[in-house]
Every structure is written in C-alpha cells, then in structure tokens.
PDB file of C-alpha atoms in Angstrom:
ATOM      1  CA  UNK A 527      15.300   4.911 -56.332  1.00 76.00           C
ATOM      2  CA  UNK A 528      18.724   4.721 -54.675  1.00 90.00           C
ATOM      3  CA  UNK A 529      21.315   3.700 -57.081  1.00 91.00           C
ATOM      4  CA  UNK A 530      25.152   2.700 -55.738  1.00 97.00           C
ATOM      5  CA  UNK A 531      27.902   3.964 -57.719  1.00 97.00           C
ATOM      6  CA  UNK A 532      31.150   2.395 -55.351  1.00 98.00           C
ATOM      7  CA  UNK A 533      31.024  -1.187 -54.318  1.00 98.00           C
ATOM      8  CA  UNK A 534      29.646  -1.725 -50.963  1.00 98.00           C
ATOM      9  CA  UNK A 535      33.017  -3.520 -49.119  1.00 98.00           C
ATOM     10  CA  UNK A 536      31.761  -7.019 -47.367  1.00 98.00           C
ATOM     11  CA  UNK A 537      33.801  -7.807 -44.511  1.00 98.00           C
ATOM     12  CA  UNK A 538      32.659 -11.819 -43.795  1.00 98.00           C
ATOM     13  CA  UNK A 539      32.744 -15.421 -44.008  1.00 97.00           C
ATOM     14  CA  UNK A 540      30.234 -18.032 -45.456  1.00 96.00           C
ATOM     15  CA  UNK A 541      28.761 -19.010 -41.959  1.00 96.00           C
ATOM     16  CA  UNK A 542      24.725 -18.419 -41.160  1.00 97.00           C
ATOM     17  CA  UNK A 543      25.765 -14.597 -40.335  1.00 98.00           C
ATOM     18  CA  UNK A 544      27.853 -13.912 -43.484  1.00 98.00           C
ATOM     19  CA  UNK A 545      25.351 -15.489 -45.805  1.00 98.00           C
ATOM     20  CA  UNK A 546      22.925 -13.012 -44.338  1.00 98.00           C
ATOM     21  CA  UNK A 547      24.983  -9.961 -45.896  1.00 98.00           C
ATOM     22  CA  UNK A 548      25.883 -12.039 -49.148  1.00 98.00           C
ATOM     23  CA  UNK A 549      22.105 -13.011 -50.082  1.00 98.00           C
ATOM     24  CA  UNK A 550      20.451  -9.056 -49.212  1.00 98.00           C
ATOM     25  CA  UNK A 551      23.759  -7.735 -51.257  1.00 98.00           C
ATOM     26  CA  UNK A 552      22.720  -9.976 -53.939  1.00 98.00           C
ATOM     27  CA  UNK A 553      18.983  -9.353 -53.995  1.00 98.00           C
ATOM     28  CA  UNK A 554      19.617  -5.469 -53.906  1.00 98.00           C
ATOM     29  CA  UNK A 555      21.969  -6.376 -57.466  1.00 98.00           C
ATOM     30  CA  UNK A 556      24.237  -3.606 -56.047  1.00 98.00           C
ATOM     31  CA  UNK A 557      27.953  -3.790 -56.695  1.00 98.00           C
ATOM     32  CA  UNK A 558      29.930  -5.195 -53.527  1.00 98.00           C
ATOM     33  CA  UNK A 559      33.471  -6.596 -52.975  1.00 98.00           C
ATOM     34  CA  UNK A 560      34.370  -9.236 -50.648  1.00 98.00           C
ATOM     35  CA  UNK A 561      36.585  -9.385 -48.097  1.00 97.00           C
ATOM     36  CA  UNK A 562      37.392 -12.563 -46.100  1.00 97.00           C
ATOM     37  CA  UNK A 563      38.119 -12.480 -42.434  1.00 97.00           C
ATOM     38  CA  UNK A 564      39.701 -15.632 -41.110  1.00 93.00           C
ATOM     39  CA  UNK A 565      38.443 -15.553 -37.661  1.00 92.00           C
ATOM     40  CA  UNK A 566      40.529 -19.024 -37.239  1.00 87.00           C
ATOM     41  CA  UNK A 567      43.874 -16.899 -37.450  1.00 89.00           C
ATOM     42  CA  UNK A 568      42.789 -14.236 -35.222  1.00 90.00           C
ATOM     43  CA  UNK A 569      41.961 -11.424 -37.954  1.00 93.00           C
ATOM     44  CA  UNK A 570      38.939 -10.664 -36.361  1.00 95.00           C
ATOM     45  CA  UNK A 571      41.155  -8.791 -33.616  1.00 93.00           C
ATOM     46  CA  UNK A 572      42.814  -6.831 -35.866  1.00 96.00           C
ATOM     47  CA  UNK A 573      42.643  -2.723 -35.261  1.00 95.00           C
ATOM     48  CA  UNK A 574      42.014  -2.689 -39.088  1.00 96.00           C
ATOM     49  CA  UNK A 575      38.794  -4.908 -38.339  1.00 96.00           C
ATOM     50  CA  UNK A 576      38.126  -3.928 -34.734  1.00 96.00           C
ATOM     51  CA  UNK A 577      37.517  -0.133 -36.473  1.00 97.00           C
ATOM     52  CA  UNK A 578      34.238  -1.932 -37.834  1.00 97.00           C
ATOM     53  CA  UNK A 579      33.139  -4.300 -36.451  1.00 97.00           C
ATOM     54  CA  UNK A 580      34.406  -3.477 -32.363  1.00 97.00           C
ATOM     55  CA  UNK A 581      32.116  -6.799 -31.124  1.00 97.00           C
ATOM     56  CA  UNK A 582      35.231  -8.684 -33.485  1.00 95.00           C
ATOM     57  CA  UNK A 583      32.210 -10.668 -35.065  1.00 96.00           C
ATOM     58  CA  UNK A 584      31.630 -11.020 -38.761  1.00 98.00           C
ATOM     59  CA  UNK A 585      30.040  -9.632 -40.863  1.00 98.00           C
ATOM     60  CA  UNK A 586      30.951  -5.919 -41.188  1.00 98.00           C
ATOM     61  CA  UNK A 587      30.322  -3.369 -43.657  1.00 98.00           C
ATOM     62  CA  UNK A 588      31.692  -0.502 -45.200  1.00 98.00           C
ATOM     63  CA  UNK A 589      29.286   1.774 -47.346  1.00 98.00           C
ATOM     64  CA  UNK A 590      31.390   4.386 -49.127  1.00 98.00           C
ATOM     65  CA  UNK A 591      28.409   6.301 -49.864  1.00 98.00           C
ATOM     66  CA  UNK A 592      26.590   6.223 -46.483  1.00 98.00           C
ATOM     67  CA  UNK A 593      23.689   9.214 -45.380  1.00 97.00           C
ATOM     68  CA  UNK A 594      25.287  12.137 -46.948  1.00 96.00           C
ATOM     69  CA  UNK A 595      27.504  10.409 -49.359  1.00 96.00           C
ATOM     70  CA  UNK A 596      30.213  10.216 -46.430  1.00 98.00           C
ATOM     71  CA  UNK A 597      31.564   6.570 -45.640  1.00 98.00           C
ATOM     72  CA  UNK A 598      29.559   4.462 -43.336  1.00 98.00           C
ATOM     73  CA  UNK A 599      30.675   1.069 -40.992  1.00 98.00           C
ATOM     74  CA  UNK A 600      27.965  -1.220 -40.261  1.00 98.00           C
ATOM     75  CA  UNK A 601      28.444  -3.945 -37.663  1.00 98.00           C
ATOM     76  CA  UNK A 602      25.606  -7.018 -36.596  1.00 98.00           C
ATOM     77  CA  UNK A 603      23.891  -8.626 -39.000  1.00 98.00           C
ATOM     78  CA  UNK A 604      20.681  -7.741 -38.421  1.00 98.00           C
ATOM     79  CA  UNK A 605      21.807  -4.056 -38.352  1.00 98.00           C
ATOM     80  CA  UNK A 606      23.215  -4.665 -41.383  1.00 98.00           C
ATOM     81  CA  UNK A 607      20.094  -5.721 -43.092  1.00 98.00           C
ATOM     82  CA  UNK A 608      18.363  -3.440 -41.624  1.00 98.00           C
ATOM     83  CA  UNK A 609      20.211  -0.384 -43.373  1.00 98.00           C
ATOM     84  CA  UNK A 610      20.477  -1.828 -46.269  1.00 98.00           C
ATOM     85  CA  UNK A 611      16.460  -2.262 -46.780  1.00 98.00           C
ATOM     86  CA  UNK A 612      15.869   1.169 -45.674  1.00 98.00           C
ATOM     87  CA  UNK A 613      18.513   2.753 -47.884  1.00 98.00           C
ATOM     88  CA  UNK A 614      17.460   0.764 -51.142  1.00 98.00           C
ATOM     89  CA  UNK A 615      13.654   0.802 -50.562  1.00 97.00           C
ATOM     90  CA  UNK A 616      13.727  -3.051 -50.746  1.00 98.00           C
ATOM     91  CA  UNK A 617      12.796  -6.396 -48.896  1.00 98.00           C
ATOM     92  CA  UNK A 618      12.140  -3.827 -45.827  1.00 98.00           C
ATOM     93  CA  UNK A 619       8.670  -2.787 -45.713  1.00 97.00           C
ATOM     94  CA  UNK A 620       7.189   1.117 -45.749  1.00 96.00           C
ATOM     95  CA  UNK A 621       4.641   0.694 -43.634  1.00 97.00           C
ATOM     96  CA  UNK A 622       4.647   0.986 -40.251  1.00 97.00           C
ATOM     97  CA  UNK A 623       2.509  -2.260 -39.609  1.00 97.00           C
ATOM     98  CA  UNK A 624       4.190  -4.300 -41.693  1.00 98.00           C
ATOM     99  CA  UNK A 625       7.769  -3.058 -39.990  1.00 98.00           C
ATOM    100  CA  UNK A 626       6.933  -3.977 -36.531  1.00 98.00           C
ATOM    101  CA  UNK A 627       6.464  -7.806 -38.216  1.00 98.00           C
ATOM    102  CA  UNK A 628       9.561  -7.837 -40.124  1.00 98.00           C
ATOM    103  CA  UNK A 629      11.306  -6.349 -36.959  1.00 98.00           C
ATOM    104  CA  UNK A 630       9.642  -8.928 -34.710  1.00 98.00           C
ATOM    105  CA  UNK A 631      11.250 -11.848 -36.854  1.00 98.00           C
ATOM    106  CA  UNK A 632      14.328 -10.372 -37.537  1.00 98.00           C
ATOM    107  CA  UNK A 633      14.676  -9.503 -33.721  1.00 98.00           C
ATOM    108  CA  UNK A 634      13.976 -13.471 -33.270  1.00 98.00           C
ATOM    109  CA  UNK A 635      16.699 -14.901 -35.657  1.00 98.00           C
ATOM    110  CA  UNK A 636      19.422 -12.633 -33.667  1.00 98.00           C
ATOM    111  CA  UNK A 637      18.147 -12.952 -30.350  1.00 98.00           C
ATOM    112  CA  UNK A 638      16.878 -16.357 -30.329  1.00 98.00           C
ATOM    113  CA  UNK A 639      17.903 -18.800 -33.919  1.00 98.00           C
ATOM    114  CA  UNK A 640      20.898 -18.112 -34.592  1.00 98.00           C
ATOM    115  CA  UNK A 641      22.108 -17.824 -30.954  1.00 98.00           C
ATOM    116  CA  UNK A 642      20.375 -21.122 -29.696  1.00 98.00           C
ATOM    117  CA  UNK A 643      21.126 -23.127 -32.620  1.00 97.00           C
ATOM    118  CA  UNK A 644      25.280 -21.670 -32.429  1.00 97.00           C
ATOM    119  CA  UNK A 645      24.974 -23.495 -28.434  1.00 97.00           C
ATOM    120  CA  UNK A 646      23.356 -26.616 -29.717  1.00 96.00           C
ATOM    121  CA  UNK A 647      26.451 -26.736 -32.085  1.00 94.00           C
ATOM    122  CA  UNK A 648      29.001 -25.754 -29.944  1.00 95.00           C
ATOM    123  CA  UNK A 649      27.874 -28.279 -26.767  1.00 96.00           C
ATOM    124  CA  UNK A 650      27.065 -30.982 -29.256  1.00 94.00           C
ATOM    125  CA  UNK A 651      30.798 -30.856 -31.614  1.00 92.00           C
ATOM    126  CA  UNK A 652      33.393 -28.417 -30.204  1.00 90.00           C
ATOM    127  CA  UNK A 653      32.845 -28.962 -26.338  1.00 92.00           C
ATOM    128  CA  UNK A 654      36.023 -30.893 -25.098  1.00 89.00           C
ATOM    129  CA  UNK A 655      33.730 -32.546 -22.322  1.00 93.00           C
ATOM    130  CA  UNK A 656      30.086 -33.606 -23.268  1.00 95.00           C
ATOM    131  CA  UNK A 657      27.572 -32.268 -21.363  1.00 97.00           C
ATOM    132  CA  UNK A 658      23.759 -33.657 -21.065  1.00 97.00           C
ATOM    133  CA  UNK A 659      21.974 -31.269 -19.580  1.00 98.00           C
ATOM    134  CA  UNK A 660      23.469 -28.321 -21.963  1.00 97.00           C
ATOM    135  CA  UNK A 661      23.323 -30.932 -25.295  1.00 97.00           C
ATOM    136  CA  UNK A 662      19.718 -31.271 -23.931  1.00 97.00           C
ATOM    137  CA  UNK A 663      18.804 -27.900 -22.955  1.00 98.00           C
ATOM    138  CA  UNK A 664      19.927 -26.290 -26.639  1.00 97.00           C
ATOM    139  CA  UNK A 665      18.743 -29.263 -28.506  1.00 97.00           C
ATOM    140  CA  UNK A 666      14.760 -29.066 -26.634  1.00 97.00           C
ATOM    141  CA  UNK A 667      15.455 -25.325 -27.836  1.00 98.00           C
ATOM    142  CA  UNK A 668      16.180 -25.743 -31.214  1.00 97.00           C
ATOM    143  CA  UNK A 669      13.098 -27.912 -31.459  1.00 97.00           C
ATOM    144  CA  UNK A 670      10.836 -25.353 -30.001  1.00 98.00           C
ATOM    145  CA  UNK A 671      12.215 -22.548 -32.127  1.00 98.00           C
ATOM    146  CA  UNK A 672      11.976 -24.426 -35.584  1.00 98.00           C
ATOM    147  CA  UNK A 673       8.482 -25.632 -34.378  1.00 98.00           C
ATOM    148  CA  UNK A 674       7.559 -21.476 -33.678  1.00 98.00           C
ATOM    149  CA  UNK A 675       9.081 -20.812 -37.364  1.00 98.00           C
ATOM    150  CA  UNK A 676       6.690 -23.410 -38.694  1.00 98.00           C
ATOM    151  CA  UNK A 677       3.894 -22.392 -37.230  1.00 98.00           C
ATOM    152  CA  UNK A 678       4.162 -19.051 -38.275  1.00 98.00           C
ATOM    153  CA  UNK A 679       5.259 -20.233 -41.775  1.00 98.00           C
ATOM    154  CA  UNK A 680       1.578 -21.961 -42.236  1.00 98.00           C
ATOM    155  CA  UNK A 681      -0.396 -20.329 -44.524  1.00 97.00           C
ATOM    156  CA  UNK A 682       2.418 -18.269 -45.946  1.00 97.00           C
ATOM    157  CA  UNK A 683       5.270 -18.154 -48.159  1.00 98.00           C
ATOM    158  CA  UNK A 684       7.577 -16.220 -45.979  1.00 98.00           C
ATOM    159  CA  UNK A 685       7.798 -15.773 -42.968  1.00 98.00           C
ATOM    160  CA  UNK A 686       5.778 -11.830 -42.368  1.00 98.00           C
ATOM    161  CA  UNK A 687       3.460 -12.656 -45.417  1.00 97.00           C
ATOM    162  CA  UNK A 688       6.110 -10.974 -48.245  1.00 98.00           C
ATOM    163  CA  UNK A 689       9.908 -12.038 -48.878  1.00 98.00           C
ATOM    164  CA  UNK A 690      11.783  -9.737 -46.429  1.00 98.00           C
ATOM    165  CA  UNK A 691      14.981  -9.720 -44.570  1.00 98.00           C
ATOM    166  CA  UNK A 692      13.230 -11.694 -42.043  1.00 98.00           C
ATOM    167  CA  UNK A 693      13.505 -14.638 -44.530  1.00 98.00           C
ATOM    168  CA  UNK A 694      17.120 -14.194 -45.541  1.00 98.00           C
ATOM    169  CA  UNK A 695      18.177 -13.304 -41.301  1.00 98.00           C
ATOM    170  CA  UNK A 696      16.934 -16.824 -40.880  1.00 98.00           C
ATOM    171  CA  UNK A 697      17.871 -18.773 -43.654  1.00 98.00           C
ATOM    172  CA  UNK A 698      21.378 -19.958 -43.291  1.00 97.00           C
ATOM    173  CA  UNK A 699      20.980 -21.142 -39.796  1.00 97.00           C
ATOM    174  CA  UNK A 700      17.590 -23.345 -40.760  1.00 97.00           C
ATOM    175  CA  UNK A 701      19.237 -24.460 -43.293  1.00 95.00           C
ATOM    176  CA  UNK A 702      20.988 -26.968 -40.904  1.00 93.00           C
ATOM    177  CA  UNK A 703      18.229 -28.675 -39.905  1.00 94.00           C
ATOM    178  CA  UNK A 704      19.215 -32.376 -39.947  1.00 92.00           C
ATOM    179  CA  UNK A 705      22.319 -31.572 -38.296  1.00 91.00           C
ATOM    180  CA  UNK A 706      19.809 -30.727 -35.577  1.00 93.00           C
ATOM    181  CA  UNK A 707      17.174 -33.712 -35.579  1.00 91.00           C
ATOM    182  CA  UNK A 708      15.301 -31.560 -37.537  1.00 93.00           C
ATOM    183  CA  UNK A 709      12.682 -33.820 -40.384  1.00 93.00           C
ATOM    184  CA  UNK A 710      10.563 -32.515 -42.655  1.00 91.00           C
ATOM    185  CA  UNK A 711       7.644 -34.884 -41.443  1.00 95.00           C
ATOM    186  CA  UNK A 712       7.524 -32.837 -38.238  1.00 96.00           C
ATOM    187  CA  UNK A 713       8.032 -29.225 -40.165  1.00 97.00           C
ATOM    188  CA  UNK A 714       6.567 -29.196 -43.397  1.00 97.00           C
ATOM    189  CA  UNK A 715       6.082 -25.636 -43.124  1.00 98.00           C
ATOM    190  CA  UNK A 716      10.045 -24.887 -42.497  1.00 98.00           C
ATOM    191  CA  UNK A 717      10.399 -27.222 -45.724  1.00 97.00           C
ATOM    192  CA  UNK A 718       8.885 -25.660 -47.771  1.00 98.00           C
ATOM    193  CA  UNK A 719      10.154 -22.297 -47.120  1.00 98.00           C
ATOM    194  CA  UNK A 720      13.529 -23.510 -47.475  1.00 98.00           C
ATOM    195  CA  UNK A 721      12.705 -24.797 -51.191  1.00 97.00           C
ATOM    196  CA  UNK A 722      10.936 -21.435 -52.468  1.00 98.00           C
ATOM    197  CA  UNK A 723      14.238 -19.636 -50.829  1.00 98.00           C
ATOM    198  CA  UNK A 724      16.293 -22.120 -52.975  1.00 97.00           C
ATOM    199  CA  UNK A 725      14.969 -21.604 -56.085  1.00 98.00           C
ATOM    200  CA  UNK A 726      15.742 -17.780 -56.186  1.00 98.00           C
ATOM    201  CA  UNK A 727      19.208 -17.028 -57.758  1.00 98.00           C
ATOM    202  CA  UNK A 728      20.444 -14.321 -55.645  1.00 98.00           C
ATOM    203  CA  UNK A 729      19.986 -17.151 -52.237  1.00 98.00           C
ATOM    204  CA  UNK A 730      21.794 -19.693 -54.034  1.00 98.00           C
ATOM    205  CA  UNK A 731      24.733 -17.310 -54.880  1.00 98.00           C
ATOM    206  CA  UNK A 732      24.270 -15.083 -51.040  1.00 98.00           C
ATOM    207  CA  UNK A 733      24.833 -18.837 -49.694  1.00 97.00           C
ATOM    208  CA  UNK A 734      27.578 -20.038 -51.828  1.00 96.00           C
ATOM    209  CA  UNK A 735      29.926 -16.966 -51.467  1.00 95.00           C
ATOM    210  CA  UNK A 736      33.082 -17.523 -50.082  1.00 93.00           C
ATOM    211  CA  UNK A 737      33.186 -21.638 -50.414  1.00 91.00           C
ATOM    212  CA  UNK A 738      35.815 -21.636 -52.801  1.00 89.00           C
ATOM    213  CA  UNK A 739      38.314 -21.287 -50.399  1.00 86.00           C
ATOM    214  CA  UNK A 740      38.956 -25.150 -48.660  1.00 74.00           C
ATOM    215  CA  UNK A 741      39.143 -23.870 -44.612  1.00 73.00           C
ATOM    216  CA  UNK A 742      40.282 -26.635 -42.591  1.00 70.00           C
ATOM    217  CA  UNK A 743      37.440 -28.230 -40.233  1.00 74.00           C
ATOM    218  CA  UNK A 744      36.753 -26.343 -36.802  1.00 71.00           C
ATOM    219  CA  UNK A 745      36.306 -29.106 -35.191  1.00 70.00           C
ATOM    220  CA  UNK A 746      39.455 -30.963 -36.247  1.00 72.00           C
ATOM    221  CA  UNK A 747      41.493 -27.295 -35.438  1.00 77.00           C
ATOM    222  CA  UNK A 748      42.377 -27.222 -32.044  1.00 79.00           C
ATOM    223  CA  UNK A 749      44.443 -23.973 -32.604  1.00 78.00           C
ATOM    224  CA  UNK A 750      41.168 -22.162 -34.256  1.00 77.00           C
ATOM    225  CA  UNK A 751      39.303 -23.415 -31.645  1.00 82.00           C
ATOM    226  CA  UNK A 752      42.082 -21.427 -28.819  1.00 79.00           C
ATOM    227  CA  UNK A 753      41.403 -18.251 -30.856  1.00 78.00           C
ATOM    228  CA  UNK A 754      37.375 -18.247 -31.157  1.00 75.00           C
ATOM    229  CA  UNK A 755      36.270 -19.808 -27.889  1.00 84.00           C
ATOM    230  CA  UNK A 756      36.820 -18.810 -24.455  1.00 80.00           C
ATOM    231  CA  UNK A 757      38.033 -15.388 -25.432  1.00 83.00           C
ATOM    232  CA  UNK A 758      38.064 -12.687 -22.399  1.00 88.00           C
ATOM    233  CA  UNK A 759      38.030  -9.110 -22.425  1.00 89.00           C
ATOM    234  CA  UNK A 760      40.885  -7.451 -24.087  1.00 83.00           C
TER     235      UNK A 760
END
C-alpha cells in the first residue's frame, strides 16, 4: 500500500471542481494542505500558479513525492483524480473492465456536467444581456444530462456499480440541482445518490473545505466578473 509521508499541496477553491480534489484527498485520509486561489483577484494568472496549472483553472496539485519520489504538478480535475486513484490503489478500479466504466463517467462529468451545467449558470445569472435561445439550449441540456445520470443510477448505488471517482467528479455540480429546475419527483435516482454521498464523512468535509472564508457574490462583483469572463489569449 502507498503511504504519503509530505502533505499533498491543494491549489483550489470550494466550487464543483475544487470539491472534486477536497473529497478524493479526504477519502484517501492522506495528509494535504490547502492553498486558496482567488480567481476573482486575478491569482489564477500568476507565473507562481501558471507553473501548475498553465489552463489558469483551479484545482492544481503539487505531489512532493510523485513517480520516483521527485515532485509532481497535476492540473484538470479529472486528471487529478485520476492519479490519485492509481497511485493509492483506491476508488479507481484494477481491472481493466471496470476502468473503461469509471473512465466513461468520469470522461462525462468533464466533458459534458460540469461544462453544460457552468453555461446554464453563466447565461442564466452572470450574462449582462439575457438570452433565450442560450438560457434554453443549456437548460434542455442540463435536463437531459441529469435524466442520463439517473438512468444509469437505477439499480445502483453509484454511479459504475462501486463508489469511485466517477461519483465524487460528479457530485458537486449535481448537487445544484434546484438551482437548475431539477425535482426529485422527476430523478429519484439522482436523489438518492446524492443522500448515500452525504452521509459519508470525508464528502461532507471534501464539500465544505474552503467556506470559511466569506467571498463576496460573483454575481454582485462586476470587477471579478472583468477578470474571469471574456478572457483572451495572453
């Protein structure tokens, strides 16, 4: 069994990406330190941060005992994840079947949930002129996409069968759902998953990380808002 001996520095922010990093870190029990990056001042373009994470996107992560005990910087989430199941032999399946599921789902979250539902938020709160056919086109979206997650959530009590990182890539952003339309009438499936992932310690604590700093509301921030949207190559 892989043991970690340094702390495991966290480079984030308690949004449906960061949580990602927070909950695995937690589940593995491994010692970690974290670091917030306050993408609303512009710390996210910092060379300092831009060394790890060159997509200036939280999360990040620096392993100081990476493959052969040199350092290691991890950027995506789902990379992330990813590295961290393989190098602790946990919530990441062994065999090869069962890898290609996990993959598949984890695959979705960052090409499809988390994406879809971020331009249902952004169109529906941040966008200075309201749109219908983009609020519609991400809000049909996130319907279909929580109604996939559902389906493949009947019968099971995660998402490939056994709790995985395919349960914690996706569990910050469904946790959202009324902010989306969302009901549990139409989902139970989705429900239901989302109370078994509540009730284990290290989700609770992955999700709450970071919270006890008071950041001032994105969509009351105009400046914030100048720094994260609309940003062109540098």
């Amino acid at each position: 069994m892989t043991t970690q001996t340094k702390p495991i520095e966290a480079y984030s922010l308690p949004t449906p990406n960061g949580q990602k990093v927070h909950i695995m870190l937690e589940e593995l029990g491994v010692p970690w330190n974290y670091h917030r990056i306050d993408i609303g001042k512009g710390e996210q373009f910092t060379p300092e941060f831009l060394a790890i994470s060159p997509n200036n996107k939280i999360p990040a992560i620096v392993d100081p005992e990476g493959p052969g005990g040199e350092p290691i910087s991890i950027f995506e989430s789902g990379a992330i994840l990813k590295y961290l199941g393989l190098k602790f032999g946990k919530l990441y399946p062994t065999d090869p079947r069962q890898q290609v599921k996990v993959d598949e789902w984890l695959f979705w979250q960052v090409g499809g949930f988390g994406p879809m539902l971020g331009q249902n938020n952004h169109f529906s709160v941040y966008a200075p002129e309201k749109i219908p056919y983009a609020i519609k086109r991400y809000n049909d979206e996130t319907h279909r996409l929580f109604g996939v997650l559902n389906k493949q959530l009947a019968g099971k009590e995660y998402i490939t069968g056994d709790y995985s990182i395919a349960d914690i890539a996706s569990i910050g952003w469904a946790q959202g759902w009324e902010r989306y339309g969302i009901t549990k009438e139409e989902f139970p499936h989705v429900h239901a998953w989302l109370e078994r992932l509540a009730a284990r310690p290290a989700v609770t604590a992955g999700l709450n990380w970071g919270k006890d700093v008071q950041a001032k509301s994105l969509a009351d921030d105009k400046e914030a808002q100048k720094i994260l949207f609309n940003q062109r190559a540098r």
